[in-house]
Every structure is written in structure tokens, then in C-alpha cells.
Coordinates of C-alpha atoms in Angstrom, one line a residue:
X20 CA 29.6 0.1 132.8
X21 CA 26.7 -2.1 133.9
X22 CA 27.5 -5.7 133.3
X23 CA 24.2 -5.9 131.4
X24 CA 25.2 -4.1 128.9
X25 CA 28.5 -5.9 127.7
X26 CA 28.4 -6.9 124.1
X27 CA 29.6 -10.4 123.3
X28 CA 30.9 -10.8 120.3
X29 CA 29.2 -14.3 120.0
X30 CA 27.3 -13.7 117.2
X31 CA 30.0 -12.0 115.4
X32 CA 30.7 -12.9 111.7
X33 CA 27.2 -15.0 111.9
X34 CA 24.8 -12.5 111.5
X35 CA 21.7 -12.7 109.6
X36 CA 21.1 -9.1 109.6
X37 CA 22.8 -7.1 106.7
X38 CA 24.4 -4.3 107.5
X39 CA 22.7 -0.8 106.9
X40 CA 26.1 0.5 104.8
X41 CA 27.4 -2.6 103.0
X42 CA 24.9 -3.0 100.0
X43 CA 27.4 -2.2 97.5
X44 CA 30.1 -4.9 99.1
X45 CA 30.2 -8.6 98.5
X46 CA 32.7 -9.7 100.9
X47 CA 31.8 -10.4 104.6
X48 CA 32.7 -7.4 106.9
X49 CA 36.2 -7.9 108.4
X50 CA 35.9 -8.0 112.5
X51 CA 38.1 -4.9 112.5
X52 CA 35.9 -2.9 110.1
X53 CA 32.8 -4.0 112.8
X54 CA 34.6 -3.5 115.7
X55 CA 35.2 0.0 114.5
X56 CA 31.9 0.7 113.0
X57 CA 30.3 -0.7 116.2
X58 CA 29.1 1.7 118.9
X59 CA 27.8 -0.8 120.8
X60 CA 30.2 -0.5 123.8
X61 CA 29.0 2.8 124.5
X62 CA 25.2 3.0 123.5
X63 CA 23.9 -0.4 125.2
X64 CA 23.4 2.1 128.2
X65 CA 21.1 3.4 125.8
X66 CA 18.2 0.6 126.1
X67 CA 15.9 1.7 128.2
X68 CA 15.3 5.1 126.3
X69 CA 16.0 3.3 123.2
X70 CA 12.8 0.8 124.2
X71 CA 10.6 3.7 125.3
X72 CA 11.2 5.9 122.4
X73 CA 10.6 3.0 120.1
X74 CA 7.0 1.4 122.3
X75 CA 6.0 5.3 121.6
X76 CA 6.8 5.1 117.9
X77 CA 5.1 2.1 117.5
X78 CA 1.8 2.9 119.4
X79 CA 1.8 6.1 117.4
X80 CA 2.1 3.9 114.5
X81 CA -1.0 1.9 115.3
X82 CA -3.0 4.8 116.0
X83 CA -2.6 6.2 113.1
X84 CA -3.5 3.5 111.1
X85 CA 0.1 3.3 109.5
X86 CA 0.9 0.1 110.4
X87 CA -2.4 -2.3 112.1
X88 CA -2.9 -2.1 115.6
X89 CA -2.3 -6.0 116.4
X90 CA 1.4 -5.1 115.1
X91 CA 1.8 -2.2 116.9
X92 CA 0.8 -3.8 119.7
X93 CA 2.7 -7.2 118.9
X94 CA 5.7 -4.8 118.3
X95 CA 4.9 -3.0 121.8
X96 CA 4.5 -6.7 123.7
X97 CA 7.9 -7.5 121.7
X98 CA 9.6 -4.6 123.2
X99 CA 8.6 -4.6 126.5
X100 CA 9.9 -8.1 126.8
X101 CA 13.2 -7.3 125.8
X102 CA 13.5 -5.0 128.4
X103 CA 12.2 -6.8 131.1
X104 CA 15.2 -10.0 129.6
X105 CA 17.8 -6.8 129.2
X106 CA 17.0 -5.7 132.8
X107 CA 17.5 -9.2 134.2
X108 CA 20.5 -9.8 132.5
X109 CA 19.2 -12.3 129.9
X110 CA 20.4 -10.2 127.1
X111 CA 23.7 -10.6 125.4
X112 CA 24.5 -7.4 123.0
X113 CA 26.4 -8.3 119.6
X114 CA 29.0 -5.9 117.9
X115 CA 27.7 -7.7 114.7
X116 CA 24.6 -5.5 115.0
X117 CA 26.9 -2.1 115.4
X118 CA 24.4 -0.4 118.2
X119 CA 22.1 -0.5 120.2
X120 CA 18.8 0.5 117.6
X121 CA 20.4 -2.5 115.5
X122 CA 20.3 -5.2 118.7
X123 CA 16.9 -4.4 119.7
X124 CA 15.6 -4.8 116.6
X125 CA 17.4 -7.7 115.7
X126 CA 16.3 -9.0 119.0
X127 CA 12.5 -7.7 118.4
X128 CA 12.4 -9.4 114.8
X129 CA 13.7 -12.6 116.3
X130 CA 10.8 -12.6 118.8
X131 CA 7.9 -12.0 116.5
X132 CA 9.2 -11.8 112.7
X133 CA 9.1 -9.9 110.0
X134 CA 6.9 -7.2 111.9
X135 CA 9.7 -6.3 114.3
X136 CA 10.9 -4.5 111.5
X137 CA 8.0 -2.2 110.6
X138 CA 9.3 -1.1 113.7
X139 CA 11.3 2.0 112.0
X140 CA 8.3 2.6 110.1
X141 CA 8.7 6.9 109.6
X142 CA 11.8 7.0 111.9
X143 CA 15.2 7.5 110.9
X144 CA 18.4 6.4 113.0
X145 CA 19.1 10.2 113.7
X146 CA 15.8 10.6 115.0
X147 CA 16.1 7.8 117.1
X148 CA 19.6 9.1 117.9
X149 CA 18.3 12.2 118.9
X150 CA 15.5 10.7 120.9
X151 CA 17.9 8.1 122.8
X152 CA 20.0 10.9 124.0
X153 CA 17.6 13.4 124.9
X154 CA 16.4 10.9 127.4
X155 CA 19.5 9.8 128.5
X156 CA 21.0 12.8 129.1
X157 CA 17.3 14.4 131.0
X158 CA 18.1 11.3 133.2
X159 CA 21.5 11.6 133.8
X160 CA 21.1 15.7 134.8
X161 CA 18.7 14.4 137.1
X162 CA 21.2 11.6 138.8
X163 CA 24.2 15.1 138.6
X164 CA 21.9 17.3 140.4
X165 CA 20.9 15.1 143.4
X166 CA 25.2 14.3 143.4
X167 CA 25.5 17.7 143.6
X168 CA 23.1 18.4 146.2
X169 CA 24.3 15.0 148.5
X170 CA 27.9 16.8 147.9
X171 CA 27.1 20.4 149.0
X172 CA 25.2 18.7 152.1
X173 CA 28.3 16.8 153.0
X174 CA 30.4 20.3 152.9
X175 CA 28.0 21.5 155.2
X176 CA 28.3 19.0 157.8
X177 CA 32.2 18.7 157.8
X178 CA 31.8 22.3 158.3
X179 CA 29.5 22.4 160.8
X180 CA 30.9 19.7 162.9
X181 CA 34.5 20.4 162.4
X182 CA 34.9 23.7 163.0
X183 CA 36.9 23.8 159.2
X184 CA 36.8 27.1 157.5
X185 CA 34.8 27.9 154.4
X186 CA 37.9 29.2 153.2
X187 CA 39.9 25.5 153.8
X188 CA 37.1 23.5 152.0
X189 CA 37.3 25.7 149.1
X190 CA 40.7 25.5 148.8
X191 CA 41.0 21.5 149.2
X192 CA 38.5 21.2 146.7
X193 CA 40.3 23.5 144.2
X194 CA 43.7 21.3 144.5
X195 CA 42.4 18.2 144.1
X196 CA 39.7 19.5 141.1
X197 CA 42.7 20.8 139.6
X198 CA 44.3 17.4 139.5
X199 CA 41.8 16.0 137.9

């Protein structure tokens, strides 16, 4: 996992942000409870098709007169710089805000208020869910294709320059596949 996309844990049991689920509970969240809810961990890889989706929300939002242009483009600015601090390393992730729609926004509405959160204007979590890994997944068939193709060229070569069977390849690849 990328080193930029280690949560913290600073800000946790300090957070301003209530949590989606706990309207009907008085007491604070214990850390187990948010360690277990968090997903964090896994979907900070998710920020850069997190960001996009949401910079497309938002200029649709402005366009269509839902929400006014200078937000949507306040919102856009917002997001864009969060990226650019993500991608640099200047953002720490909290498990206080759960994942990673909850972080950006929390990081968005610290940058330029209240209107960070109009954000999610028309958008639920699953469609940003759905978004996130649509994305994620179109890049990561991409990044499985060209390891495929690097890995088949490599076969070729030891092949070609070893005088190794087809057959003997195969079969290596088979044993140690099988192990794994």
C-alpha cells in the first residue's frame, strides 16, 4: 500500500464530523467500534477516482443550476487541491472519518466551509461507491493487461534464447501457480 494513503489515527476520538449511523447514540463511538466500521485502510487507494468522480458531480451540479456555479467551482478548486496535497504526501487519512468519501469531504469542508458539503448534493454513498470502483477497477485491468503482456514477452525470450521447451515453461509455471 502507498505510504500516502496510511491513515493516522491522529484525529481519532476528536472529530467534529458526526458519524453518518450514530444519530440515535449519545455516547462517543468506542475506537474498536471505528476501527471496525472504518474502511479506510483499504479505500484511501480510492482518492484519485474518488476526487474525479466527485469534481464531475460537482460541475454537473453547477451547470445545472442545482447548486451556484461559484460553489461548484469553489467545490471543484477545493478538490483539486486536495489531490494535488494527497499526491505529495501532505495528507494524513483519519479512521475517525470511516472512508475515504468521508476524509475528502471532511478535508473539502475544512478548506472552504459549509459548501464542501453540498458536495453530495443528489449523490448517494453507493453511487459514489459504485463510481470509485468502476474507475478503480478500469485502471487496475489496464495496469493486469500490460503485466500480462510484459510476462508473456519475457516467456518468449527465455524461450527463444535458451533453447527451453514450451512444454518446460508450462510446466514450471503450473508448479509454482499451484503453490500459490
Amino acid at each position: 500500500m502507498s505510504e500516502m494513503c496510511r491513515p493516522t489515527g491522529v484525529l481519532r476520538g476528536n472529530s467534529t464530523m458526526a458519524k453518518l449511523w450514530a444519530g440515535r447514540f449519545q455516547k462517543e463511538t468506542d475506537l474498536v467500534v471505528n476501527d471496525f466500521n472504518s474502511s479506510i485502510l483499504f479505500d484511501c487507494r480510492l482518492y484519485k477516482e474518488d476526487i474525479t468522480g466527485s469534481i464531475a458531480h460537482a460541475t454537473m451540479l453547477g451547470r445545472q443550476g442545482i447548486i451556484e456555479e461559484h460553489e461548484a467551482e469553489k467545490i471543484v478548486e477545493g478538490l483539486k487541491g486536495i489531490l494535488k496535497d494527497i499526491e505529495e504526501g501532505n495528507v494524513e487519512f483519519s479512521l475517525d472519518y470511516e472512508d475515504i468519501h468521508m476524509n475528502v469531504e471532511q478535508l473539502l469542508t475544512e478548506r472552504i466551509g459549509d459548501t464542501g458539503k453540498r458536495l453530495h448534493t443528489g449523490r448517494s454513498r453507493n453511487d459514489q461507491v459504485a463510481l470509485d470502483m468502476r474507475l478503480y477497477v478500469k485502471k487496475e485491468i489496464k495496469e493486469i493487461i500490460e503485466w500480462e503482456r510484459l510476462c508473456v514477452m519475457m516467456r518468449s525470450r527465455v524461450l527463444a534464447s535458451h533453447a527451453v521447451s514450451s512444454a518446460t515453461i508450462d510446466d514450471v509455471f503450473s508448479t509454482v501457480s499451484g503453490d500459490l
